[in-house]
Tab-separated table of C-alpha atoms in Angstrom:
chain	number	residue	atom	x	y	z
K	1	UNK	CA	-50.721	-48.997	50.799
K	2	UNK	CA	-49.398	-50.638	47.802
K	3	UNK	CA	-45.836	-49.715	48.785
K	4	UNK	CA	-46.188	-51.209	52.315
K	5	UNK	CA	-47.724	-54.362	50.694
K	6	UNK	CA	-44.614	-54.795	48.595
K	7	UNK	CA	-42.177	-54.197	51.552
K	8	UNK	CA	-43.913	-56.908	53.458
K	9	UNK	CA	-43.619	-59.376	50.654
K	10	UNK	CA	-40.074	-58.549	50.086
K	11	UNK	CA	-39.324	-58.940	53.908
K	12	UNK	CA	-40.939	-62.274	54.045
K	13	UNK	CA	-39.141	-63.400	50.906
K	14	UNK	CA	-35.716	-62.328	52.482
K	15	UNK	CA	-36.538	-63.952	55.796
K	16	UNK	CA	-37.176	-67.194	54.082
K	17	UNK	CA	-33.906	-66.986	52.193
K	18	UNK	CA	-31.997	-66.251	55.484
K	19	UNK	CA	-33.565	-69.144	57.278
K	20	UNK	CA	-32.669	-71.410	54.394
K	21	UNK	CA	-29.000	-70.136	54.525
K	22	UNK	CA	-28.851	-70.367	58.271
K	23	UNK	CA	-29.932	-74.145	58.191
K	24	UNK	CA	-27.269	-74.724	55.436
K	25	UNK	CA	-24.482	-72.983	57.063
K	26	UNK	CA	-24.964	-74.155	60.619
K	27	UNK	CA	-25.858	-77.874	60.472
K	28	UNK	CA	-23.723	-78.709	63.602
K	29	UNK	CA	-26.201	-77.028	65.885
K	30	UNK	CA	-28.555	-80.188	65.853
K	31	UNK	CA	-25.827	-82.793	65.995
K	32	UNK	CA	-25.621	-83.225	69.864
K	33	UNK	CA	-29.428	-84.155	70.052
K	34	UNK	CA	-28.735	-86.884	67.523
K	35	UNK	CA	-28.464	-90.423	69.363
K	36	UNK	CA	-26.674	-92.077	66.429
K	37	UNK	CA	-22.963	-93.125	67.105
K	38	UNK	CA	-19.787	-92.148	65.414
K	39	UNK	CA	-18.115	-95.600	65.189
K	40	UNK	CA	-14.769	-94.104	64.396
K	41	UNK	CA	-14.624	-91.812	67.510
K	42	UNK	CA	-15.863	-94.370	69.772
K	43	UNK	CA	-13.199	-96.825	68.594
K	44	UNK	CA	-10.577	-94.058	69.109
K	45	UNK	CA	-11.842	-93.256	72.727
K	46	UNK	CA	-12.004	-97.037	73.451
K	47	UNK	CA	-8.450	-97.523	72.462
K	48	UNK	CA	-7.293	-94.466	74.548
K	49	UNK	CA	-9.296	-95.752	77.572
K	50	UNK	CA	-7.828	-99.385	77.312
K	51	UNK	CA	-4.183	-97.840	77.277
K	52	UNK	CA	-4.716	-95.772	80.194
K	53	UNK	CA	-6.611	-98.374	82.348
K	54	UNK	CA	-4.255	-101.167	81.257
K	55	UNK	CA	-1.250	-99.065	82.375
K	56	UNK	CA	-2.943	-98.289	85.808
K	57	UNK	CA	-3.992	-101.918	86.312
K	58	UNK	CA	-0.432	-103.196	85.585
K	59	UNK	CA	0.961	-100.635	88.302
K	60	UNK	CA	-1.067	-102.399	90.891
K	61	UNK	CA	-0.441	-105.809	89.751
K	62	UNK	CA	-3.608	-106.684	87.767
K	63	UNK	CA	-4.422	-107.500	84.031
K	64	UNK	CA	-8.137	-108.102	84.899
K	65	UNK	CA	-10.441	-105.080	83.969
K	66	UNK	CA	-13.544	-104.069	82.196
K	67	UNK	CA	-14.370	-100.789	80.386
K	68	UNK	CA	-18.074	-99.901	79.571
K	69	UNK	CA	-18.148	-96.647	77.385
K	70	UNK	CA	-21.695	-95.094	77.209
K	71	UNK	CA	-23.100	-94.656	73.914
K	72	UNK	CA	-21.896	-91.508	72.178
K	73	UNK	CA	-24.052	-88.885	70.502
K	74	UNK	CA	-22.995	-88.115	66.964
K	75	UNK	CA	-20.078	-85.925	66.853
K	76	UNK	CA	-19.125	-83.055	64.403
K	77	UNK	CA	-16.285	-83.824	61.906
K	78	UNK	CA	-12.723	-83.342	62.946
K	79	UNK	CA	-9.676	-82.860	60.522
K	80	UNK	CA	-7.352	-84.041	63.171
K	81	UNK	CA	-7.083	-86.643	66.075
K	82	UNK	CA	-9.562	-85.866	68.896
K	83	UNK	CA	-7.847	-84.546	71.957
K	84	UNK	CA	-8.873	-86.687	74.972
K	85	UNK	CA	-8.402	-85.875	78.459
K	86	UNK	CA	-9.402	-88.119	81.535
K	87	UNK	CA	-11.136	-86.697	84.533
K	88	UNK	CA	-8.872	-88.720	86.862
K	89	UNK	CA	-5.734	-89.579	84.912
K	90	UNK	CA	-3.844	-91.056	88.052
K	91	UNK	CA	-6.570	-93.579	88.877
K	92	UNK	CA	-8.787	-94.222	85.840
K	93	UNK	CA	-11.382	-96.288	87.628
K	94	UNK	CA	-14.953	-96.003	88.581
K	95	UNK	CA	-17.053	-93.428	86.859
K	96	UNK	CA	-14.972	-91.458	84.319
K	97	UNK	CA	-15.448	-88.450	82.116
K	98	UNK	CA	-13.389	-88.115	78.868
K	99	UNK	CA	-13.347	-84.574	77.581
K	100	UNK	CA	-13.028	-84.479	73.702
K	101	UNK	CA	-11.644	-81.451	71.943
K	102	UNK	CA	-11.288	-80.577	68.229
K	103	UNK	CA	-9.829	-77.476	66.726
K	104	UNK	CA	-10.303	-78.062	62.813
K	105	UNK	CA	-12.239	-77.335	60.881
K	106	UNK	CA	-13.822	-75.677	63.632
K	107	UNK	CA	-13.524	-75.752	67.466
K	108	UNK	CA	-15.754	-77.950	69.446
K	109	UNK	CA	-15.819	-79.713	72.818
K	110	UNK	CA	-17.681	-82.886	73.889
K	111	UNK	CA	-17.842	-85.254	76.684
K	112	UNK	CA	-17.904	-89.010	76.867
K	113	UNK	CA	-18.731	-91.190	79.957
K	114	UNK	CA	-17.431	-94.418	81.035
K	115	UNK	CA	-17.537	-96.991	83.914
K	116	UNK	CA	-14.190	-98.772	84.545
K	117	UNK	CA	-13.795	-101.773	86.793
K	118	UNK	CA	-10.369	-103.186	87.748
K	119	UNK	CA	-10.257	-106.506	89.693
K	120	UNK	CA	-7.777	-107.875	92.158
K	121	UNK	CA	-7.863	-111.017	94.387
K	122	UNK	CA	-8.412	-109.335	97.879
K	123	UNK	CA	-8.297	-110.695	101.396
K	124	UNK	CA	-11.584	-111.373	102.845
K	125	UNK	CA	-12.896	-113.001	106.005
K	126	UNK	CA	-13.193	-116.718	105.400
K	127	UNK	CA	-15.494	-116.888	108.428
K	128	UNK	CA	-16.822	-114.300	110.763
K	129	UNK	CA	-14.110	-112.860	112.950
K	130	UNK	CA	-14.917	-111.742	116.412
K	131	UNK	CA	-13.785	-108.389	118.015
K	132	UNK	CA	-10.271	-108.528	119.586
K	133	UNK	CA	-9.631	-111.811	117.867
K	134	UNK	CA	-5.972	-112.688	116.877
K	135	UNK	CA	-6.166	-113.305	113.150
K	136	UNK	CA	-4.662	-116.474	111.734
K	137	UNK	CA	-4.348	-117.884	108.151
K	138	UNK	CA	-7.325	-120.074	108.622
K	139	UNK	CA	-9.537	-116.917	109.122
K	140	UNK	CA	-8.691	-115.500	105.602
K	141	UNK	CA	-9.281	-116.285	101.966
K	142	UNK	CA	-8.849	-114.501	98.735
K	143	UNK	CA	-11.664	-112.957	96.498
K	144	UNK	CA	-11.745	-111.583	93.094
K	145	UNK	CA	-13.001	-107.943	93.812
K	146	UNK	CA	-13.677	-104.620	92.144
K	147	UNK	CA	-11.299	-102.035	93.556
K	148	UNK	CA	-12.880	-98.998	91.677
K	149	UNK	CA	-14.431	-97.515	94.936
K	150	UNK	CA	-12.157	-99.049	97.579
K	151	UNK	CA	-9.154	-96.581	96.958
K	152	UNK	CA	-6.598	-98.947	98.235
K	153	UNK	CA	-8.382	-99.696	101.463
K	154	UNK	CA	-7.686	-103.353	101.121
K	155	UNK	CA	-5.094	-106.106	101.499
K	156	UNK	CA	-3.863	-108.362	98.684
K	157	UNK	CA	-1.818	-110.820	100.845
K	158	UNK	CA	-3.084	-112.695	103.912
K	159	UNK	CA	0.516	-112.608	105.237
K	160	UNK	CA	-0.082	-108.903	105.990
K	161	UNK	CA	-2.845	-109.730	108.493
K	162	UNK	CA	-1.610	-112.791	110.204
K	163	UNK	CA	-1.085	-111.694	113.805
K	164	UNK	CA	-3.052	-108.499	113.675
K	165	UNK	CA	-6.141	-108.065	116.007
K	166	UNK	CA	-9.522	-107.338	114.760
K	167	UNK	CA	-10.796	-104.009	116.145
K	168	UNK	CA	-14.393	-105.107	115.592
K	169	UNK	CA	-16.611	-108.077	114.397
K	170	UNK	CA	-15.790	-108.829	110.696
K	171	UNK	CA	-18.610	-110.783	108.835
K	172	UNK	CA	-17.588	-113.698	106.624
K	173	UNK	CA	-16.882	-112.610	103.108
K	174	UNK	CA	-16.311	-108.877	104.000
K	175	UNK	CA	-13.245	-107.277	102.461
K	176	UNK	CA	-10.849	-106.502	105.292
K	177	UNK	CA	-9.582	-102.895	105.396
K	178	UNK	CA	-6.903	-101.428	107.478
K	179	UNK	CA	-9.252	-99.677	109.732
K	180	UNK	CA	-10.647	-103.074	110.708
K	181	UNK	CA	-7.548	-104.354	112.269
K	182	UNK	CA	-4.543	-103.192	114.441
K	183	UNK	CA	-1.241	-104.751	115.459
K	184	UNK	CA	-1.256	-106.269	118.954
K	185	UNK	CA	0.507	-104.502	121.779
K	186	UNK	CA	3.692	-106.362	122.289
K	187	UNK	CA	4.814	-103.994	125.048
K	188	UNK	CA	2.401	-102.924	127.873
K	189	UNK	CA	2.946	-99.793	130.042
K	190	UNK	CA	4.732	-100.325	133.342
K	191	UNK	CA	5.926	-103.774	132.366
K	192	UNK	CA	9.713	-104.854	132.323
K	193	UNK	CA	11.360	-104.817	128.894
K	194	UNK	CA	14.747	-105.718	127.565
K	195	UNK	CA	16.443	-102.673	125.967
K	196	UNK	CA	18.862	-103.422	123.134
K	197	UNK	CA	21.069	-100.506	122.574
K	198	UNK	CA	23.506	-100.145	119.568
K	199	UNK	CA	26.563	-97.848	119.114
K	200	UNK	CA	28.304	-98.568	115.746
K	201	UNK	CA	29.202	-102.248	115.746
K	202	UNK	CA	28.579	-102.580	119.497
K	203	UNK	CA	25.406	-103.806	121.131
K	204	UNK	CA	24.408	-103.888	124.697
K	205	UNK	CA	21.337	-105.259	126.444
K	206	UNK	CA	19.832	-104.030	129.691
K	207	UNK	CA	16.583	-104.220	131.640
K	208	UNK	CA	14.102	-101.359	131.523
K	209	UNK	CA	10.527	-100.278	132.301
K	210	UNK	CA	8.025	-99.379	129.546
K	211	UNK	CA	6.510	-95.881	130.161
K	212	UNK	CA	4.014	-96.483	127.166
K	213	UNK	CA	2.322	-99.347	125.533
K	214	UNK	CA	3.407	-100.219	121.928
K	215	UNK	CA	2.808	-102.342	118.892
K	216	UNK	CA	5.720	-103.559	116.703
K	217	UNK	CA	7.456	-100.584	115.032
K	218	UNK	CA	6.110	-97.961	117.556
K	219	UNK	CA	8.255	-95.784	119.253
K	220	UNK	CA	7.774	-95.527	123.071
K	221	UNK	CA	9.377	-94.002	126.079
K	222	UNK	CA	11.299	-96.474	128.372
K	223	UNK	CA	13.439	-96.000	131.524
K	224	UNK	CA	16.645	-97.668	131.802
K	225	UNK	CA	16.741	-99.379	135.116
K	226	UNK	CA	20.622	-99.138	135.377
K	227	UNK	CA	21.164	-95.468	134.903
K	228	UNK	CA	17.420	-94.344	135.564
K	229	UNK	CA	17.388	-92.423	132.526
K	230	UNK	CA	14.459	-91.993	130.030
K	231	UNK	CA	14.986	-92.819	126.388
K	232	UNK	CA	12.905	-93.434	123.142
K	233	UNK	CA	13.009	-96.942	121.881
K	234	UNK	CA	11.257	-98.805	119.014
K	235	UNK	CA	9.288	-101.927	119.767
K	236	UNK	CA	10.785	-104.889	118.062
K	237	UNK	CA	8.962	-107.922	119.783
K	238	UNK	CA	7.441	-109.070	122.875
K	239	UNK	CA	8.650	-106.958	125.746
K	240	UNK	CA	11.703	-105.977	123.698
K	241	UNK	CA	12.742	-102.647	122.357
K	242	UNK	CA	15.753	-101.187	120.480
K	243	UNK	CA	17.462	-97.814	120.751
K	244	UNK	CA	20.690	-96.277	119.462
K	245	UNK	CA	23.338	-93.952	121.302
């Protein structure tokens, strides 16, 4: 009985020592629950993001951007510069995740979150544009806009829209996307067209009949009225097409 009591006392003492050592050797286990920030790591991440975002913004013609880095939890020590990887390095905009890795004195990995806005002056409807309306310069204006979630579905120059036709009603102030407009049909099916045919330095013009409708740049089938042959030609203007021989 006395022997069992001694064993229990010794076991409790050893357990207490082991618990104390465990807490001393593994302090990192509780760091990710700490809400305090590591200002050095945060500054390094901000500098990394600023470099990546500024490069991307410059590539699309902008110097107007804003980065919001969410507060970091306290990170373990690292004896080398943190390795930082973006979730979307090609388009670092919108909601981003930055993966952080360290290999010394021990390996660990963490993640930081950021919200990135990049602004451009985008073409919007100055006033409401009706469906099937031919768009003019007076119908358009520019507005500073965040492109983070637009994914290039926008116009930055009114000149790209002048002469286009609206596919649906566009409310005033709305950013105009390519899906909202279409090029007008310059050639209608079964109407007479002028075919401009080139061969080397030689150019000939003849009459034809359009077998398909088409906008500028479209390739359509036309019939040469002189030879009655069917050829493919590119729409170049109102009732005008060009082909090569």
